[in-house]
Short mmCIF file of C-alpha atoms in Angstrom, two decimals:
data_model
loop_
_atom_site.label_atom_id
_atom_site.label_comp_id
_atom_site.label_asym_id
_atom_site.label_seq_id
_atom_site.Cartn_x
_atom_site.Cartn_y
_atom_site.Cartn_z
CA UNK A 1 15.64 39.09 50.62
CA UNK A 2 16.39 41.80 47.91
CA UNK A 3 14.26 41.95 45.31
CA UNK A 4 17.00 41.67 41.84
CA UNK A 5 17.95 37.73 43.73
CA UNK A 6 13.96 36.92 44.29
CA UNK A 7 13.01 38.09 40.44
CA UNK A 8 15.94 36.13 39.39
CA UNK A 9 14.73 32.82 41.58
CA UNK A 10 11.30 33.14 40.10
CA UNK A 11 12.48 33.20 36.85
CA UNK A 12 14.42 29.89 36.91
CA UNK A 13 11.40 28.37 39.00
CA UNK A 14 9.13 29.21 35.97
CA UNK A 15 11.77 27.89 32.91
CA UNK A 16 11.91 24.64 35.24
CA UNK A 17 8.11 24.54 35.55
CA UNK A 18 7.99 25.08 32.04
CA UNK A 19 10.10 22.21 30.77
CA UNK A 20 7.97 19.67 33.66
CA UNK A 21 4.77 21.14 32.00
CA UNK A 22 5.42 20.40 28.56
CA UNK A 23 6.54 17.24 29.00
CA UNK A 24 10.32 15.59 29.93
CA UNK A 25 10.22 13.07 26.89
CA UNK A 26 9.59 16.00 24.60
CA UNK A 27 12.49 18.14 25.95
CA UNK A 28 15.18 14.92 26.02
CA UNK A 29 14.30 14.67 22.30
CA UNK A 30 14.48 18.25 21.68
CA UNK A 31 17.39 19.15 23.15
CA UNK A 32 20.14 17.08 20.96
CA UNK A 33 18.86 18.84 17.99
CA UNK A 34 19.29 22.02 19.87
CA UNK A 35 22.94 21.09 20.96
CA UNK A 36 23.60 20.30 17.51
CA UNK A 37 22.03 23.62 15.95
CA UNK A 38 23.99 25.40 18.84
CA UNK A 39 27.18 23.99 17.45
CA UNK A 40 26.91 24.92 13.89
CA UNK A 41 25.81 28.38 15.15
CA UNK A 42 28.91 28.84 16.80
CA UNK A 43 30.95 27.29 13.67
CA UNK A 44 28.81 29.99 11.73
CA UNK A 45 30.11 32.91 14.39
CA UNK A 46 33.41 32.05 14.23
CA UNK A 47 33.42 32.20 10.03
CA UNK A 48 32.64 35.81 10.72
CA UNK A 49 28.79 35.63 10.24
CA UNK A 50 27.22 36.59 13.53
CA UNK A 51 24.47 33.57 13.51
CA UNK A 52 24.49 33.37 17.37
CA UNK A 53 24.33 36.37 18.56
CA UNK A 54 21.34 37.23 15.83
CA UNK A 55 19.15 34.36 17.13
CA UNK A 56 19.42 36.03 20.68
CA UNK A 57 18.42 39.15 19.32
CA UNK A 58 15.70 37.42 17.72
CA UNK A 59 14.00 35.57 20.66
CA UNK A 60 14.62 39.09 22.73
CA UNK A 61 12.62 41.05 20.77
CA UNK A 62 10.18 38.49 20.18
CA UNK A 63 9.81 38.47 23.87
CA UNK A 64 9.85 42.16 23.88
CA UNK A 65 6.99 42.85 21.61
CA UNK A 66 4.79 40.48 23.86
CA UNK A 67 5.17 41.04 27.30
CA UNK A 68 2.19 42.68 29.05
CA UNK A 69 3.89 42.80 32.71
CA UNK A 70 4.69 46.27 32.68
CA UNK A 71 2.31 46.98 35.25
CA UNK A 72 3.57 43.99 37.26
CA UNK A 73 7.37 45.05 37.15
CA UNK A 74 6.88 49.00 38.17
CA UNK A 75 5.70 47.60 41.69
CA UNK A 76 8.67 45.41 42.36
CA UNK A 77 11.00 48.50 43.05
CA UNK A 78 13.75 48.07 40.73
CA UNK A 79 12.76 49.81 36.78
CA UNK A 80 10.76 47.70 34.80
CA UNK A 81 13.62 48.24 32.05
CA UNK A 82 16.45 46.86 34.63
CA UNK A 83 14.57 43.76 35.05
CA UNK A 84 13.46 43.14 31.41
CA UNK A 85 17.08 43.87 30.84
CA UNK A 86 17.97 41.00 33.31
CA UNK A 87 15.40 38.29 31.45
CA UNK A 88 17.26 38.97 28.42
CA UNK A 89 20.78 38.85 30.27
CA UNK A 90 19.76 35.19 31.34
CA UNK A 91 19.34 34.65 27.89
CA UNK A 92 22.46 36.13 26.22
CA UNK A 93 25.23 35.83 29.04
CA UNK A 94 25.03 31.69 28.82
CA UNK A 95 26.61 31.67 25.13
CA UNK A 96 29.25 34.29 26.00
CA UNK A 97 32.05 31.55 27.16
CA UNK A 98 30.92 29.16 24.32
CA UNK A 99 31.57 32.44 21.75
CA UNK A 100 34.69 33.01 23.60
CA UNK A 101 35.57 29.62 23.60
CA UNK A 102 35.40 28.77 19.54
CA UNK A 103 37.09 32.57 19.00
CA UNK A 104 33.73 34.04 17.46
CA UNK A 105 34.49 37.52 18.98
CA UNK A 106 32.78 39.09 16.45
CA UNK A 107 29.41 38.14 18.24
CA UNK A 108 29.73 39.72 21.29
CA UNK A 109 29.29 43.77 20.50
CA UNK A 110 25.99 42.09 18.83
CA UNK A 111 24.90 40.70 21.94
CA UNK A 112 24.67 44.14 23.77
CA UNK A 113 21.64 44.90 21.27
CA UNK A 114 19.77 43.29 23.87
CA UNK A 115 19.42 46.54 26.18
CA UNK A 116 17.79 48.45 23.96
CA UNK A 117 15.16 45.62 23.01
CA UNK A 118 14.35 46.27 26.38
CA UNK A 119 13.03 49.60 26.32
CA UNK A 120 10.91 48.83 23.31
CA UNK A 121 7.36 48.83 23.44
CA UNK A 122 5.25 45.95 23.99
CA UNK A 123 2.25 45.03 22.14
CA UNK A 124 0.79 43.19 25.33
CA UNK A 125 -0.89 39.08 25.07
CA UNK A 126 -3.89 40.72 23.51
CA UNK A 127 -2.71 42.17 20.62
CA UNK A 128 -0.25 39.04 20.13
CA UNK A 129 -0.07 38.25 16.31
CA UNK A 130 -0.84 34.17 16.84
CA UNK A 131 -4.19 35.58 18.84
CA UNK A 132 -5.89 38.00 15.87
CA UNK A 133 -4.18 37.29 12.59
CA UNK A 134 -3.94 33.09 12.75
CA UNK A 135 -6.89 32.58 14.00
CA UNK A 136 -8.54 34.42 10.67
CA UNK A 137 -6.79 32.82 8.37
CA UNK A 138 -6.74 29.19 9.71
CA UNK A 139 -9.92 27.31 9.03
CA UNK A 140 -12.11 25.97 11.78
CA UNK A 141 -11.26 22.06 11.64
CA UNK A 142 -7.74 23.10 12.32
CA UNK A 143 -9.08 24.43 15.62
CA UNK A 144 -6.70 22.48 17.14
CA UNK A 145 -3.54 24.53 15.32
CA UNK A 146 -5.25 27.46 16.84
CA UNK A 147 -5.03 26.99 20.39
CA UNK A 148 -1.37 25.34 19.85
CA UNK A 149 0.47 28.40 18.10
CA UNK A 150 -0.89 30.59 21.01
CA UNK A 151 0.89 27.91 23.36
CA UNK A 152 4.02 26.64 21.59
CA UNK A 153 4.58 29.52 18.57
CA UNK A 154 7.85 30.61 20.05
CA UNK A 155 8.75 27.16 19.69
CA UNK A 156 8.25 26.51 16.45
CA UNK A 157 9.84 29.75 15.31
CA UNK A 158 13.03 28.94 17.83
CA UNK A 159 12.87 25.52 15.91
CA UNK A 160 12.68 26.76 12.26
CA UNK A 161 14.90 29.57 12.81
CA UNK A 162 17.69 27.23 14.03
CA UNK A 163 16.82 24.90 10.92
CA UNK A 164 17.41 27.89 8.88
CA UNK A 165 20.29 29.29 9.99
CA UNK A 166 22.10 25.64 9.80
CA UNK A 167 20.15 24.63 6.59
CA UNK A 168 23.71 24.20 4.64
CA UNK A 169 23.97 21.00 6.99
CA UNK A 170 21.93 18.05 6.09
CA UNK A 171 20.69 16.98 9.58
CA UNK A 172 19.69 20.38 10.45
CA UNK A 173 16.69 20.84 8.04
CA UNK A 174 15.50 16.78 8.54
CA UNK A 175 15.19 17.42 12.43
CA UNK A 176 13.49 20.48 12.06
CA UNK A 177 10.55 18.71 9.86
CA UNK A 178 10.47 15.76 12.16
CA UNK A 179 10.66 17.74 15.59
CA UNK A 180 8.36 20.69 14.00
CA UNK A 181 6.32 16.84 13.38
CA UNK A 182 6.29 15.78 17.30
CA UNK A 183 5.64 19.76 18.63
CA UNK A 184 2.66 19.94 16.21
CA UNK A 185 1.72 16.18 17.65
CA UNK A 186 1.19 18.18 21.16
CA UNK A 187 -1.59 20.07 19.82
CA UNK A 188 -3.78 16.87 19.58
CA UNK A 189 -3.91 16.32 22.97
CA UNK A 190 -6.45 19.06 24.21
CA UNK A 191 -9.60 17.53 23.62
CA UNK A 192 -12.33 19.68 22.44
CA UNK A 193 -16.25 19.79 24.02
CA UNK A 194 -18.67 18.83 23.36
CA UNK A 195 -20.56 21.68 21.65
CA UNK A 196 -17.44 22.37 19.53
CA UNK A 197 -17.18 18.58 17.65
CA UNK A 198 -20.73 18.88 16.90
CA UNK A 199 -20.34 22.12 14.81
CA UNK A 200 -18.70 20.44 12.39
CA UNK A 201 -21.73 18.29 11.36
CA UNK A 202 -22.72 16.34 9.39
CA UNK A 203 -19.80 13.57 10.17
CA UNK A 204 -19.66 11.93 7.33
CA UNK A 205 -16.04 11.88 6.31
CA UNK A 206 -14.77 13.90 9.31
CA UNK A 207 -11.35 12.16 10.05
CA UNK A 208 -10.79 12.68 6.23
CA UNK A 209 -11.00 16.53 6.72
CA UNK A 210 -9.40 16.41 9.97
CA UNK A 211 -6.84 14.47 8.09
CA UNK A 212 -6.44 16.98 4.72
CA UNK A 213 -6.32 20.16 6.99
CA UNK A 214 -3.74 19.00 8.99
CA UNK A 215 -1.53 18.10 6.52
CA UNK A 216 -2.15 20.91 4.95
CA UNK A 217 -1.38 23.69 7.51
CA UNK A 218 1.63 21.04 8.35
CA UNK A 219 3.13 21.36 4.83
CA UNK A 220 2.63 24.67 4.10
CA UNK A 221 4.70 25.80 6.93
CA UNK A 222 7.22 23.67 5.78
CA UNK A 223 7.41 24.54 2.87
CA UNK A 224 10.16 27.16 2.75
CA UNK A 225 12.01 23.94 4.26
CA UNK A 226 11.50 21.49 1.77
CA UNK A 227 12.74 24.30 -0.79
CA UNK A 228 15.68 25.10 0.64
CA UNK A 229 16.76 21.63 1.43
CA UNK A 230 16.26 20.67 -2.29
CA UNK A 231 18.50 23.42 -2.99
CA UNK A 232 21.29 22.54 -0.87
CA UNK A 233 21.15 18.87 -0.53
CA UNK A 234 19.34 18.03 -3.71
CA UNK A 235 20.72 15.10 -4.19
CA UNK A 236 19.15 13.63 -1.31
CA UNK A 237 15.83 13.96 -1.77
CA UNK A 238 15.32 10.69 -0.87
CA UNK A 239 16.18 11.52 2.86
CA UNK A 240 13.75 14.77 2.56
CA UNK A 241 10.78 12.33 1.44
CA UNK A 242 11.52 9.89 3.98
CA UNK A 243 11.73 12.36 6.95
CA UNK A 244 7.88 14.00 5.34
CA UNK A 245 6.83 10.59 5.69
CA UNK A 246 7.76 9.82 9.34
CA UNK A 247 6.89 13.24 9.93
CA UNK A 248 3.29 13.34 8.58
CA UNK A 249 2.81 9.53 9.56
CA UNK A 250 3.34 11.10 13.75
CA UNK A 251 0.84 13.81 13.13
CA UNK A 252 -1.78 11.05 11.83
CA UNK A 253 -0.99 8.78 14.63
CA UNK A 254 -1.61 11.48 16.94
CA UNK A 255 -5.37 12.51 15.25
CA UNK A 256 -6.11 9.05 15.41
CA UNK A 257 -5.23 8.48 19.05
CA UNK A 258 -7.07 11.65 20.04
CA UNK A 259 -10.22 10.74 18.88
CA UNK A 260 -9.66 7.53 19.43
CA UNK A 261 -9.62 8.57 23.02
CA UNK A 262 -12.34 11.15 22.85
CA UNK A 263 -15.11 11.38 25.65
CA UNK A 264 -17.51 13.77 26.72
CA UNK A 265 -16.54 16.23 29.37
CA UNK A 266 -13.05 14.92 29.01
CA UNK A 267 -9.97 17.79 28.52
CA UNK A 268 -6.64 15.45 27.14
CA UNK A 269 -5.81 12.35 25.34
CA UNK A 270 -2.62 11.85 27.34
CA UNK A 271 -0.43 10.35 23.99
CA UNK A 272 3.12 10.38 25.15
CA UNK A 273 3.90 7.33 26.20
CA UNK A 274 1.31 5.69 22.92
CA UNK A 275 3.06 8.65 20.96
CA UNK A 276 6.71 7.86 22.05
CA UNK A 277 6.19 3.77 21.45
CA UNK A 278 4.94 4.75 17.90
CA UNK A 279 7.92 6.88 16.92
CA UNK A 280 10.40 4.58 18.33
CA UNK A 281 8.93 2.20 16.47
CA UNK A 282 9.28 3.75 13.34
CA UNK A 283 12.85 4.25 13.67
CA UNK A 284 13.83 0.59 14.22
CA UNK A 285 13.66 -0.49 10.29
CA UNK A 286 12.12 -3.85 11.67
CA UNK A 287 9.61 -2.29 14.12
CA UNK A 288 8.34 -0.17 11.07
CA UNK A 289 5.38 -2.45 10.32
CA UNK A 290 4.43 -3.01 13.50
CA UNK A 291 4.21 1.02 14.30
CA UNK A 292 1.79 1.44 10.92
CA UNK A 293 -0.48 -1.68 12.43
CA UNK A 294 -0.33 0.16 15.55
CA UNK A 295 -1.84 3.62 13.76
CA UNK A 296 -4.21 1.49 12.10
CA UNK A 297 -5.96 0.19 15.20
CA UNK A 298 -6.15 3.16 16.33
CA UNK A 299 -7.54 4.52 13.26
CA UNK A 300 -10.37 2.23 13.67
CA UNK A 301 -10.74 3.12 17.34
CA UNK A 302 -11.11 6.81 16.46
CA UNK A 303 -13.76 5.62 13.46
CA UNK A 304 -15.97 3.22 16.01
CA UNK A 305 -15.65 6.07 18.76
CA UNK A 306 -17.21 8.46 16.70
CA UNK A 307 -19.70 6.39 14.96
CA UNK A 308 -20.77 5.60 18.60
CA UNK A 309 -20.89 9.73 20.00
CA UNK A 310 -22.65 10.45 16.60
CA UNK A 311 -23.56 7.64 14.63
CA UNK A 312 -20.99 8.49 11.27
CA UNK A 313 -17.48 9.51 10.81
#
């Protein structure tokens, strides 16, 4: 078998292993919002503004300034530049009969920026940005925002730049805070050791920190999307403060469920199926209460837990 056909099967064997790894109910909920953002990005394109084709470019040469398999793709055979050119084919040649399709010619010549991305440098996994400069500036009881940028960064910035780029729509910027909600939800299930929980003695008041510093680094990234909805669709600020609600009501539910769940020598608090009850839940108008009971027992289950490990919360 020649080796262009093999490079090209592993790399659909890893996106599929991908998606089963991070979880199927996360990417059915994901991907109407990224139907619907891939829609208004082709309405963009055919106005005359190349919105498509720029995200591409985007995710390329994010892509491009972190690979470190250069010394993995000059043994294969074929030029390390031929098959970085082929990832970021896979990526770009999808979206050229949708862009013919709506009439958004414009986009194409745009799209062929993609082979030189690919001769770029790389800066390599250990110089990425989320491993050096995040983990300074991020404080140590949002340990658990550390490990999940390293993991899931590209997602949030695929997610916010696709809010962005749509923000003139109303939907657009709401999903993005209450998706940006459930990825951020992911990073509570790792489950820390031992050793690590107890450096942040004494207890006393430790969900309440847990609590403040994850609302915090929530918000603040958020920020620029709370703005620029108020600017657009100010009159409906009532729909922004509802979806910050939801949104920082999931990320509670999911701190209370992890260390609700919390053992020693344990690794995850498995919380999709407790997670996915909770949010549906909260968007039956009826349900509502019975979701907020639901993070409220759990609340106390993550107090008693702790005050049983270490005698305070």
């Amino acid at each position: 078998m020649s080796t262009i056909p093999t490079y090209l099967r592993i790399r659909c064997l890893q996106a599929f292993r991908f998606l089963r790894d991070a979880g199927w109910g996360y990417v059915l909920i994901l991907a109407p919002f990224f139907l619907v953002s891939l829609f208004r990005l082709l309405e963009l394109s055919r106005d005359g503004f190349p919105a498509t084709a720029l995200l591409v470019l985007a995710l390329a040469l994010s892509f491009q300034i972190q690979r470190g398999d250069r010394d993995f793709l000059s043994r294969l055979g074929p030029s390390p530049w031929l098959l970085r050119q082929l990832d970021y084919g896979m990526l770009a040649l999808p979206l050229v009969p949708a862009l013919l399709l709506v009439g958004a010619t414009g986009d194409l010549p745009w799209l062929l920026g993609v082979v030189p991305i690919a001769a770029l440098p790389s800066w390599g996994r250990r110089r990425s940005f989320w491993g050096t400069w995040s983990l300074r500036l991020l404080p140590r009881e949002a340990l658990e925002w550390r490990a999940g940028l390293r993991q899931r960064a590209w997602l949030l910035a695929l997610l916010y730049g696709l809010g962005l780029l749509t923000a003139r729509f109303v939907g657009s910027l709401l999903g993005l805070i209450l998706l940006t909600a459930l990825v951020v939800a992911g990073f509570y299930e790792e489950l820390e050791g031992k050793d690590l929980l107890e450096a942040f003695l004494p207890h006393r008041g430790f969900l309440g920190r847990k609590l403040y510093w994850q609302a915090y680094c929530f918000h603040v990234l958020l920020l620029p999307a709370y703005l620029l909805f108020l600017y657009w669709h100010g009159p409906l600020w009532y729909l922004l403060l509802a979806a910050v609600l939801i949104a920082q009501s999931i990320l509670c539910f999911s701190l209370f469920y992890k260390y609700s769940q919390w053992r020693p020598g344990q690794l995850r608090a498995y919380q999709q199926t407790a997670l996915g009850l909770y949010v549906a839940g909260l968007v039956v108008p009826f349900l509502a209460p019975a979701s907020l009971f639901y993070a409220w027992v759990f609340y106390r289950k993550a107090r008693a837990n702790i005050a049983y490990y270490y005698g305070d919360d």
